[in-house]
Every structure is written in structure tokens, then in C-alpha cells.
Coordinates of C-alpha atoms in Angstrom, one line a residue:
M1 CA 60.6 181.9 70.8
F2 CA 59.8 183.2 74.3
A3 CA 59.2 186.7 73.0
N4 CA 56.7 185.5 70.5
K5 CA 54.8 183.6 73.1
K6 CA 54.7 186.5 75.4
S7 CA 53.5 188.8 72.6
L8 CA 50.7 186.4 71.7
L9 CA 49.5 186.1 75.3
A10 CA 49.6 189.9 75.8
L11 CA 47.5 190.3 72.6
S12 CA 45.0 187.8 73.8
V13 CA 44.6 189.6 77.2
A14 CA 44.3 193.0 75.4
S15 CA 41.7 191.7 73.0
A16 CA 39.6 190.3 75.9
L17 CA 39.6 193.6 77.7
T18 CA 38.6 195.5 74.6
L19 CA 35.7 193.3 73.8
T20 CA 34.4 193.1 77.4
G21 CA 34.6 196.8 78.2
C22 CA 33.0 198.0 81.4
F23 CA 29.6 197.0 82.8
S24 CA 27.3 199.9 83.9
D25 CA 24.2 200.3 86.0
D26 CA 21.4 202.1 84.1
D27 CA 19.8 203.3 87.4
N28 CA 22.7 205.1 89.1
N29 CA 25.5 204.9 86.4
V30 CA 27.8 203.3 88.9
V31 CA 30.6 201.6 87.0
V32 CA 31.1 198.0 88.1
E33 CA 34.3 196.3 87.3
P34 CA 34.0 192.7 86.0
P35 CA 35.4 190.0 88.2
V36 CA 39.0 189.0 87.4
T37 CA 39.6 185.4 86.8
P38 CA 43.2 184.5 87.7
T39 CA 45.2 182.9 85.0
D40 CA 47.6 180.2 85.9
P41 CA 51.2 180.9 84.9
V42 CA 52.3 179.2 81.7
V43 CA 55.6 177.4 82.2
V44 CA 58.0 177.8 79.2
A45 CA 60.6 175.1 79.0
P46 CA 64.0 176.0 77.5
T47 CA 64.6 174.8 74.0
A48 CA 66.4 171.4 73.9
P49 CA 70.1 171.8 73.0
A50 CA 70.8 171.4 69.3
E51 CA 73.0 168.6 68.0
L52 CA 76.6 169.7 67.7
G53 CA 78.9 169.2 64.8
L54 CA 82.2 167.6 65.2
V55 CA 83.3 167.7 68.9
V56 CA 86.9 167.6 70.0
N57 CA 87.7 166.1 73.4
A58 CA 91.2 167.2 74.3
N59 CA 93.2 165.9 77.2
V60 CA 96.6 167.3 78.4
V61 CA 98.6 164.4 79.8
D62 CA 102.0 163.5 81.0
A63 CA 103.8 161.8 78.1
V64 CA 105.1 158.9 80.3
T65 CA 102.3 158.3 82.8
T66 CA 99.3 159.6 80.8
N67 CA 98.1 161.2 84.0
V68 CA 96.2 164.4 83.3
V69 CA 98.2 167.7 83.8
N70 CA 96.8 171.0 84.9
A71 CA 97.5 173.2 81.9
K72 CA 96.9 176.5 80.1
I73 CA 95.7 176.0 76.5
S74 CA 95.7 178.8 73.9
F75 CA 93.8 178.4 70.7
L76 CA 95.5 179.9 67.6
E77 CA 94.6 180.3 63.9
N78 CA 97.2 181.4 61.4
G79 CA 99.4 182.8 64.1
Q80 CA 96.6 184.8 65.8
E81 CA 94.1 184.2 68.6
A82 CA 91.4 181.9 67.4
T83 CA 88.1 183.4 66.3
N84 CA 86.3 180.3 65.2
I85 CA 86.6 177.9 68.2
V86 CA 83.8 177.7 70.7
D87 CA 82.7 175.5 73.6
A88 CA 79.6 173.3 73.6
N89 CA 77.5 176.4 74.5
G90 CA 78.8 178.6 71.7
N91 CA 81.1 180.7 73.8
Q92 CA 84.3 181.7 72.0
L93 CA 87.5 180.1 73.3
K94 CA 90.8 181.8 73.2
V95 CA 92.6 180.7 76.4
V96 CA 91.5 178.0 78.7
D97 CA 92.9 177.1 82.2
A98 CA 92.2 173.4 82.1
A99 CA 92.3 172.5 85.8
N100 CA 91.8 168.8 85.1
G101 CA 93.7 168.8 81.8
N102 CA 90.4 168.5 79.8
V103 CA 88.7 170.8 77.3
V104 CA 85.8 170.0 75.0
F105 CA 85.4 172.3 72.0
T106 CA 84.0 172.6 68.5
K107 CA 84.1 175.2 65.7
K108 CA 81.5 177.8 64.8
A109 CA 78.7 176.4 62.7
D110 CA 79.6 178.7 59.8
S111 CA 83.3 178.2 60.0
E112 CA 85.3 176.5 57.3
I113 CA 88.6 176.0 59.1
T114 CA 90.0 172.5 59.0
E115 CA 92.5 172.7 61.8
V116 CA 93.4 174.7 64.9
T117 CA 96.7 175.0 66.8
L118 CA 96.7 174.5 70.6
S119 CA 99.6 176.0 72.4
V120 CA 99.9 174.2 75.7
T121 CA 101.9 175.1 78.8
A122 CA 102.1 173.6 82.3
D123 CA 104.3 174.1 85.4
G124 CA 107.3 171.7 85.3
Y125 CA 106.8 170.7 81.6
I126 CA 108.2 171.7 78.3
G127 CA 105.5 173.7 76.5
K128 CA 104.4 172.5 73.1
S129 CA 102.1 173.4 70.2
F130 CA 99.8 170.8 68.7
I131 CA 97.8 170.9 65.5
V132 CA 94.3 169.4 65.9
D133 CA 92.4 168.2 62.8
L134 CA 88.8 169.5 62.7
T135 CA 87.7 167.0 60.0
A136 CA 86.6 163.4 60.6
A137 CA 85.4 160.4 58.7
E138 CA 81.8 160.2 57.8
G139 CA 79.7 159.1 60.7
V140 CA 82.2 160.2 63.3
S141 CA 80.8 163.0 65.5
S142 CA 83.6 163.3 68.1
I143 CA 87.3 162.8 68.2
A144 CA 89.8 162.7 71.0
A145 CA 93.1 164.6 71.0
Q146 CA 95.9 163.5 73.3
L147 CA 98.2 166.5 74.1
A148 CA 101.2 164.8 75.7
L149 CA 103.7 167.1 77.5
T150 CA 107.3 166.1 78.5
L151 CA 108.7 166.9 82.0
A152 CA 111.3 169.6 82.0
N153 CA 113.6 167.2 83.6
G154 CA 112.1 163.9 82.4
P155 CA 113.7 161.0 80.6
G156 CA 116.1 162.3 77.9
V157 CA 115.4 166.0 78.8
K158 CA 117.5 168.4 80.9
T159 CA 116.5 171.9 82.0
V160 CA 118.9 174.3 83.7
V161 CA 117.7 177.5 85.4
E162 CA 119.8 180.6 86.3
T163 CA 118.9 183.9 87.9
V164 CA 119.3 187.0 85.8
G165 CA 119.6 190.5 87.2
A166 CA 118.5 193.4 85.0
V167 CA 118.9 197.1 85.7
G168 CA 117.5 199.7 83.4
G169 CA 116.3 196.9 81.0
S170 CA 119.8 195.4 80.6
T171 CA 121.7 192.5 82.1
S172 CA 123.9 193.7 84.9
T173 CA 126.4 190.8 84.5
E174 CA 127.1 188.0 82.0
V175 CA 124.7 185.1 82.4
K176 CA 125.2 181.5 81.4
A177 CA 122.9 178.5 81.7
E178 CA 124.0 175.3 80.1
S179 CA 124.1 171.5 80.2
T180 CA 126.3 169.0 78.4
G181 CA 126.1 165.5 77.0
K182 CA 123.2 164.1 74.8
T183 CA 120.8 166.5 76.5
G184 CA 123.1 169.5 76.2
A185 CA 121.9 173.0 75.5
G186 CA 123.0 176.4 76.6
A187 CA 122.6 180.2 76.4
S188 CA 125.2 182.9 77.1
I189 CA 124.0 186.5 77.5
P190 CA 126.7 189.2 77.7
A191 CA 126.6 191.9 80.3
G192 CA 124.7 195.0 79.2
T193 CA 122.4 193.1 76.8
Q194 CA 119.0 194.7 76.4
L195 CA 116.0 192.6 77.6
L196 CA 112.8 193.4 75.7
D197 CA 109.3 191.9 75.8
A198 CA 107.3 191.1 72.6
A199 CA 106.2 194.8 72.3
G200 CA 109.8 196.1 72.6
N201 CA 109.4 197.3 76.2
A202 CA 112.4 196.9 78.5
I203 CA 112.2 194.4 81.4
S204 CA 114.1 194.9 84.6
G205 CA 114.4 193.2 88.0
E206 CA 115.1 189.6 88.8
L207 CA 114.4 187.1 86.0
S208 CA 114.9 183.4 85.5
L209 CA 116.7 182.0 82.4
N210 CA 115.4 178.5 81.6
V211 CA 117.4 176.4 79.0
S212 CA 116.2 173.0 78.0
G213 CA 117.9 170.4 75.8
A214 CA 116.9 166.9 74.8
D215 CA 118.4 163.7 73.5
S216 CA 118.1 163.7 69.7
T217 CA 119.4 160.1 69.5
S218 CA 116.1 158.9 71.1
G219 CA 112.5 160.0 70.9
A220 CA 113.0 162.6 73.7
A221 CA 113.9 165.5 71.4
A222 CA 111.2 164.7 68.8
A223 CA 108.6 164.5 71.5
I224 CA 109.1 168.2 72.4
V225 CA 109.4 169.6 68.9
P226 CA 106.2 171.6 68.3
A227 CA 103.9 170.4 65.5
G228 CA 104.1 171.7 61.9
L229 CA 107.9 172.0 61.5
N230 CA 107.4 172.4 57.7
A231 CA 105.1 174.5 55.6
A232 CA 102.8 172.4 53.4
D233 CA 104.2 174.2 50.3
A234 CA 107.9 174.2 51.4
A235 CA 110.3 173.4 48.6
S236 CA 112.2 171.0 50.9
T237 CA 111.4 169.0 54.0
A238 CA 113.3 169.5 57.2
K239 CA 113.8 167.2 60.1
S240 CA 115.0 168.2 63.6
A241 CA 118.6 167.4 64.4
G242 CA 119.1 169.2 67.7
V243 CA 117.0 171.3 70.1
A244 CA 117.2 174.2 72.6
N245 CA 114.2 175.6 74.3
I246 CA 115.0 179.0 76.0
I247 CA 112.6 181.0 78.2
M248 CA 113.4 184.1 80.2
A249 CA 110.8 185.7 82.3
D250 CA 110.3 187.7 85.5
A251 CA 108.3 186.7 88.5
N252 CA 105.0 187.9 86.9
G253 CA 105.5 185.8 83.8
N254 CA 106.5 188.7 81.5
K255 CA 108.8 187.1 78.9
V256 CA 112.0 188.4 77.3
K257 CA 111.5 187.9 73.6
S258 CA 114.4 189.9 72.0
F259 CA 117.7 191.8 72.7
G260 CA 117.5 194.8 70.6
D261 CA 120.7 195.1 68.5
S262 CA 122.6 192.6 70.7
E263 CA 123.1 188.9 70.1
I264 CA 123.4 186.0 72.5
T265 CA 125.1 182.6 72.0
V266 CA 123.1 179.4 72.0
T267 CA 124.3 175.9 71.9
M268 CA 122.7 172.5 71.4
A269 CA 123.8 168.8 71.3
I270 CA 123.6 167.2 67.8
P271 CA 124.1 163.4 67.3
A272 CA 127.4 162.5 65.5
D273 CA 125.5 160.2 63.1
T274 CA 123.4 163.1 61.8
M275 CA 123.4 162.9 58.0
Q276 CA 123.6 165.9 55.6
N277 CA 123.9 165.5 51.8
G278 CA 124.5 161.8 52.2
A279 CA 127.4 162.1 54.7
A280 CA 127.7 162.3 58.5
I281 CA 128.3 165.8 59.8
Q282 CA 131.7 166.9 60.8
T283 CA 133.3 169.8 62.8
G284 CA 133.0 173.0 60.8
D285 CA 129.8 172.0 58.9
T286 CA 126.7 174.2 59.2
L287 CA 123.1 173.3 59.6
K288 CA 119.9 175.3 58.9
L289 CA 118.1 176.8 61.9
K290 CA 114.3 177.1 62.6
S291 CA 112.5 178.8 65.5
H292 CA 109.0 178.3 66.8
N293 CA 107.1 181.1 68.5
E294 CA 105.0 179.6 71.3
D295 CA 102.8 182.7 71.4
T296 CA 101.7 182.4 67.8
G297 CA 102.3 178.7 67.0
V298 CA 104.3 179.7 63.9
W299 CA 107.6 178.3 62.7
A300 CA 110.2 180.6 61.0
D301 CA 113.4 180.0 59.0
E302 CA 116.3 181.7 60.7
T303 CA 118.9 183.5 58.6
N304 CA 121.7 182.5 61.1
V305 CA 123.1 179.0 60.8
V306 CA 124.3 176.4 63.4
T307 CA 128.0 175.7 63.2
I308 CA 129.2 172.2 64.2
G309 CA 131.8 172.4 66.9
A310 CA 133.9 169.8 68.8
L311 CA 132.8 166.2 69.2
D312 CA 132.0 165.0 72.7
G313 CA 133.3 161.4 72.6
D314 CA 131.4 160.4 75.8
S315 CA 128.0 161.2 74.4
N316 CA 128.9 160.9 70.7
T317 CA 127.4 164.3 70.0
F318 CA 128.7 167.5 68.5
T319 CA 128.1 171.0 70.0
G320 CA 126.2 173.1 67.6
T321 CA 126.5 176.9 68.1
F322 CA 124.6 179.9 66.7
Q323 CA 123.9 183.6 67.4
T324 CA 120.4 185.0 67.9
K325 CA 118.6 188.3 68.8
H326 CA 115.5 186.6 70.2
L327 CA 114.3 183.8 72.5
T328 CA 112.1 180.9 71.7
F329 CA 112.2 177.2 70.8
F330 CA 115.1 176.5 68.3
T331 CA 116.0 173.4 66.3
S332 CA 118.8 172.7 63.9
T333 CA 117.6 170.9 60.8
V334 CA 118.7 168.6 57.9
D335 CA 116.8 168.1 54.7
I336 CA 115.1 164.7 54.2
T337 CA 113.1 162.8 51.6
P338 CA 109.6 163.1 53.0
C339 CA 107.1 160.3 53.4
T340 CA 104.7 160.8 50.5
S341 CA 102.2 158.1 51.6
D342 CA 99.4 158.3 54.1
I343 CA 100.5 156.8 57.4
S344 CA 97.6 154.4 58.0
L345 CA 96.8 151.7 60.6
N346 CA 95.1 148.3 60.1
V347 CA 93.9 146.6 63.2
S348 CA 92.6 143.2 64.1
G349 CA 91.9 141.3 67.3
D350 CA 89.7 142.9 69.9
A351 CA 87.4 145.7 68.7
V352 CA 88.3 149.3 69.2
P353 CA 86.1 150.3 72.1
A354 CA 83.7 153.2 72.5
G355 CA 85.8 156.2 73.2
G356 CA 88.5 155.1 70.7
L357 CA 92.2 154.4 71.2
Y358 CA 95.3 156.6 71.0
V359 CA 98.2 155.7 68.8
Q360 CA 101.7 156.9 69.7
F361 CA 104.8 157.0 67.5
A362 CA 108.2 157.5 69.3
S363 CA 111.7 157.5 67.8
S364 CA 114.4 160.0 66.8
D365 CA 112.7 159.9 63.3
A366 CA 109.1 160.6 64.3
S367 CA 107.0 161.5 67.3
A368 CA 103.3 161.8 66.8
N369 CA 100.0 161.0 68.5
S370 CA 96.8 160.1 66.6
F371 CA 93.4 158.5 67.3
I372 CA 91.4 155.5 66.2
A373 CA 87.6 155.9 66.4
A374 CA 85.4 153.2 68.0
G375 CA 84.8 150.2 65.8
S376 CA 87.5 151.1 63.2
T377 CA 89.5 148.4 61.5
A378 CA 91.5 150.7 59.2
T379 CA 92.1 154.4 59.5
T380 CA 94.5 157.1 58.2
L381 CA 96.6 158.4 61.1
I382 CA 98.6 161.0 59.3
S383 CA 98.0 162.2 55.8
A384 CA 100.9 162.4 53.3
E385 CA 100.6 166.2 53.5
K386 CA 100.9 166.2 57.3
A387 CA 103.7 163.7 57.2
K388 CA 105.7 166.3 55.3
R389 CA 104.7 169.1 57.7
F390 CA 105.8 167.0 60.7
G391 CA 109.1 166.1 59.1
I392 CA 108.5 162.4 58.8
S393 CA 110.9 160.8 56.3
A394 CA 110.2 158.1 53.7
D395 CA 112.4 155.7 55.7
A396 CA 111.2 156.7 59.1
K397 CA 111.0 154.1 61.8
A398 CA 109.3 154.3 65.2
S399 CA 108.1 152.3 68.1
V400 CA 104.3 152.1 67.9
S401 CA 102.0 151.7 70.9
I402 CA 98.2 151.9 71.2
V403 CA 96.6 152.7 74.5
D404 CA 93.2 153.5 75.9
V405 CA 92.1 156.6 77.7
N406 CA 93.7 155.4 80.9
G407 CA 97.1 154.8 79.2
T408 CA 96.7 151.0 79.4
E409 CA 98.4 149.3 76.5
W410 CA 96.4 147.4 73.8
F411 CA 99.4 147.0 71.4
N412 CA 103.1 147.5 71.3
S413 CA 105.4 147.0 68.3
N414 CA 108.2 146.0 70.7
G415 CA 110.7 147.8 68.6
E416 CA 110.9 150.2 65.7
V417 CA 108.9 149.5 62.6
D418 CA 108.5 151.3 59.3
V419 CA 105.8 154.0 59.7
C420 CA 105.6 155.5 56.2
G421 CA 102.7 153.6 54.8
A422 CA 100.5 151.0 56.5
V423 CA 101.2 149.8 60.1
T424 CA 99.4 146.7 61.3
A425 CA 98.5 145.9 64.8
T426 CA 96.6 143.1 66.7
L427 CA 94.7 144.6 69.6
V428 CA 94.3 142.9 72.9
N429 CA 91.9 144.5 75.4
P430 CA 93.9 144.6 78.7
V431 CA 90.7 144.9 80.8
A432 CA 89.5 141.3 81.4
Q433 CA 85.9 142.2 81.9
P434 CA 85.2 145.8 80.9
V435 CA 82.0 147.3 82.2
S436 CA 79.5 149.4 80.3
E437 CA 76.3 151.0 81.7
N438 CA 73.7 153.6 80.8
F439 CA 73.7 157.1 82.3
T440 CA 70.5 159.0 81.8
V441 CA 70.2 162.8 82.1
T442 CA 66.8 164.4 82.7
A443 CA 65.9 168.0 82.9
T444 CA 62.4 168.9 84.3
C445 CA 60.5 172.1 84.8
S446 CA 58.4 172.9 87.9
D447 CA 55.2 171.7 86.1
G448 CA 56.8 168.4 85.1
T449 CA 57.6 169.5 81.5
T450 CA 60.8 167.8 80.4
V451 CA 63.5 168.8 78.0
D452 CA 65.2 166.3 75.7
M453 CA 68.8 166.1 76.8
S454 CA 70.1 163.8 74.1
N455 CA 72.5 166.5 72.9
A456 CA 74.0 167.3 76.2
V457 CA 77.8 166.7 76.5
V458 CA 78.7 164.0 79.0
T459 CA 82.3 163.2 79.9
Y460 CA 83.6 160.6 82.3
G461 CA 86.9 159.1 83.5
L462 CA 89.0 157.8 86.3
A463 CA 90.4 160.3 88.8
G464 CA 93.6 161.7 87.4
K465 CA 93.2 160.2 84.0
A466 CA 91.9 161.6 80.7
Q467 CA 88.2 162.1 80.1
S468 CA 86.1 160.3 77.5
I469 CA 82.9 161.6 75.8
A470 CA 79.9 159.3 76.4
A471 CA 78.0 158.5 73.2
S472 CA 74.4 159.5 73.1
A473 CA 71.8 156.8 72.7
G474 CA 68.9 159.2 72.4
N475 CA 66.1 160.2 74.9
G476 CA 68.8 161.5 77.3
A477 CA 70.6 158.2 77.6
F478 CA 74.4 158.0 77.3
A479 CA 76.7 155.0 77.3
L480 CA 79.5 154.9 79.8
A481 CA 81.6 152.3 78.0
N482 CA 84.8 150.3 78.5
M483 CA 85.2 151.0 82.2
V484 CA 87.4 149.3 84.6
P485 CA 85.4 147.0 87.0
A486 CA 84.1 148.5 90.2
T487 CA 86.4 146.4 92.4
T488 CA 89.3 148.6 91.4
A489 CA 87.9 152.1 90.6
T490 CA 85.1 154.6 90.6
Y491 CA 84.4 157.1 87.8
T492 CA 83.5 160.8 87.8
V493 CA 81.0 162.1 85.4
A494 CA 80.5 165.7 84.3
V495 CA 77.4 166.9 82.4
D496 CA 77.2 170.1 80.3
A497 CA 73.5 170.4 80.0
R498 CA 73.7 173.1 77.4
I499 CA 70.5 174.6 78.8
P500 CA 70.0 177.0 81.7
L501 CA 69.6 175.2 85.1
D502 CA 68.0 176.5 88.2
N503 CA 71.4 177.4 89.6
G504 CA 72.0 179.8 86.8
T505 CA 74.5 177.6 85.0
T506 CA 74.5 175.1 82.1
M507 CA 76.9 172.7 83.7
A508 CA 75.7 170.3 86.4
T509 CA 77.5 170.6 89.7
G510 CA 79.8 167.7 90.5
P511 CA 81.8 165.8 90.0
I512 CA 79.2 163.0 90.1
T513 CA 80.7 159.6 91.2
V514 CA 79.4 156.4 89.6
T515 CA 80.3 152.8 90.4
P516 CA 81.1 150.8 87.2
D517 CA 79.1 147.7 88.0
G518 CA 76.7 147.6 85.1
T519 CA 73.9 149.2 87.0
A520 CA 72.2 152.1 85.1
E521 CA 72.8 155.5 86.7
S522 CA 70.9 158.8 86.3
L523 CA 71.2 162.5 86.9
P524 CA 68.0 164.5 87.4
L525 CA 68.4 168.2 86.7
T526 CA 65.9 171.1 87.3
A527 CA 65.7 173.3 84.3
D528 CA 65.5 177.1 84.6
C529 CA 62.1 177.4 83.0
G530 CA 60.5 180.8 82.4
D531 CA 56.8 181.4 83.0
L532 CA 54.2 183.7 81.5
T533 CA 51.9 185.1 84.0
G534 CA 48.3 186.0 83.0
A535 CA 46.0 188.5 84.8
N536 CA 46.6 189.0 88.5

């Protein structure tokens, strides 16, 4: 657009000079240049940002407190780096360091992908992959994704760390890291074992061996199992029975992924009441084994099996043992009859607020997070296809809680309920007098020309809590809705203007603090407006 305007102006000036020519004096033939009339610069405002398609507002949070977690988020498609995911300004996203746990993204306008895998890691937490749906009901322009991580030594989870010495790319001595009981898991690496990275290069020096186990009799183990345990077209449906997450890396984060021709021994705790072929497992039985590669987000069926060992009477768990030539997240599995119905939610009571609500399932049968859009009374949380992929059985039960963006509870089932099919809930807004107020964003050029900011991206939230996307009301006005009253908190607001600003960015500086008291707020921005200069 700017090039066209400049071309037209240049053409006009050239035409004027051609027609005017030079004035001459007939008496002495002295050429007299015509006076130059200065032309005021023409200010060219940037084009208003176009309306985005479906926008995903993802927040990485602590699974217990729902406080945001500083995290690294990798975007993956079909086991590779994503090529179709972009930010609000169209910049391709592959890896994001989310300092406040938040990232807003969408897909390319010409992309037909329907989901993306987010591999999320954070210091002190068990890394996990999440599958984010990129489709939404008609009329829904933004969805929220809660990416809940579990502490490496949180409730029902135990992590053991040992130092490994490697000389010439091999272990110098035997190394063991293990825990026992319901959270038991272990790894034993013989002396002289090759330590290779993903490309097959040897790794030497001092490394750390991290082994994490989780209680599969509760929701703790299910909460750390990466999404997509089963392929959509799998002949059978597997459910996790025991877990072991093993990471070995040097001080620079270079990970050991394989051991050449050598094998190591891995153990995991498996509940004694685990059922296989209609009967409880016993010593000597074997279970199938799956592994998940955190770098690709892909599950694989292992050829090795898990052998059921001795029973630990104190924890009522068996020790499952297997051999492997590589490191990653492992789970033993049993086949189940999958849920073949959509898992849906019917709500009554207080209305689902702007910004929506998060639904959380937690049990040894199922662990899943979903989202209810503002104003919904009925919604599909997990389709029948995804219920199979996530390993949710036809008779699965789980505790169900519904919380807002701050983790405040709107509903709790107070016990496990059937989740295959329709779940009902009566919502109660825990905030006695929630506050809403308008927030107006303006962008002005030096000559007073304004740019319509209705399609900017505005996020807001309490310090340390997840961010919400403010709904646009048009004319640059946005709704900051369902806020906690000003007597207890202040909010920060971030604005992605999606046009160049005079500081050379598209994001407003901040954070901008607002007081939730019902009084309208505004943010005036100075646009980076080009100018076309005429004759000088």
C-alpha cells in the first residue's frame, strides 16, 4: 500500500515539472527557475491489524496451586518442529521461553491442521506433552489451554538424582538411581555402558541421572503421562499401569538418548490390583511397554516387555522390570475397553464468565484438562476419538473440578463420578462481586490520524496467575471481565498492538497495572507512521 502511494506522488511531481518546464527571459535569455512551493509531508498510518482466526491462549501452571510456571514450550506437528504455528503478528513459533508461563498463538491462515502438540519443560517439574485442539465451536474466536505440570517431588511423585561419570563416552562405574513404594522407579546402568546423544555422538564428563516415579493408585501417575497414549487407528486401547521417567544430561543440557548395543535395567511400581485379561496381575506376568519421546511428542510401542516381580506388601505394588537401549518416558500398559461416547459437560447455576472456565479430571483412570467457553451451558470436553487416544475407559471414574483462571473453584464433584458420557455440574461463582471494566487501546499518528485497534490482542491477569484474553467490543474497546475486586488485588494488562509503534515494536511496554474498580481504563499508543515528503 505504501509503495503505491509513493509511486503516485512521485508521478504527480514529475508530471508537474514536465508541464511547467523552465521560464526564460526573451531579452537576455537568462533562465529563471520557478519558485518552489513546499509540500507538507503526507502522514501514512499503518494498516489496522486484521482480525485473527482462532486464537489459543496457553498458560503453563503448577498442577496443584495453578500459579504460572516459567517454562520452555516446543511446538510440534507429526513428530517434527511445527511449521504452521504463528504468533499474533504472523511470526512462526517453534520454541518459546515463556517467562510468565503464557503464550498466545494461532495457525497460519492457509493451514488445515486441526491440532498441535506442545512439549513443555520447566525447572523442578516433570516435563509433559499436551495436544491442543485448533478447532472450536461456531462463534468461538479464542480458547484457553491449561498446561498443568507436576512437581518432580510433589504429591504422589518421587524423583531421585545420581551423578554419573563418563570417560570416553562410557560410564566409568555402575550407576543406580531408584526409589521404592507406590512412587517407586529405578534405573541401573552397568559400568562401561556407552552414552550417546540423539545423533549418536558420545557424551563424556559429569552427568546427572534423574529417575521419576509416580503413584498409579491415585491421579499422580496419570497426571504426568504425556497426551496421546494411543493412536487413533490403534487396534486396541492401552491404559497406563506404571510409569518411569528417566533423563540423563550433562551440565549443558545435552541429553543421553541411547546406549549403543548395551541395555540398562529399569523398574517401576505397578499397583497390585491392576487387571489384565479379567484377572489381577501376579508375579511372573508380563505387561506391554510404551515410550514417549519428549523431543518429538510421539509415542512408540516397545518390543521389550515389563516383567512383574515381587509384591511389596507395604505399598501393595509389584515391581515391574524391563531392559532398554534408550532413555525417555516409559509406561507399562494394559488393554481396556475404551470410552466410545463424547465426554460432555452440562452446567447450570451461575453463568460461565468471560474468559471461560477450566475443567479438570483426576483419578487413576483419567487425567485431563479441558475448557468451557463463556456463556456455555453444554459442551463436548473430549470427543470419543480423543477419549480412546488418551486411554480413557468405558467405566472410567474421576474427580471433577471446575476452576477459573485464578484456580478458584466453581464446582467440585467431591468424589469420583463416571466421566464416559455426560457430566453435570452446578456452577457457583466464588467471587461475591466480580468486577468488569472497559479497557480502550488507541494508536495515533503525529498528525492525529488514528488506527483502529479492535483486533489487537489484550491479555490480563493477577500477578503469578494465568492470563486471560480480553474480548474486543469494537472501536479499540476491550472487556476486562470477572476480576477480583480492587480491595484484594490489582491486575496487569499486556497489549500486542499488532502494528509498528514508535519504539520499533508491536508490543506495548509494560506491564500496565489497572485497579479493578469498574472505572474504565485506557492505553494511548503512538503509532510508527511513515510520511511521504513532497518537494523541498
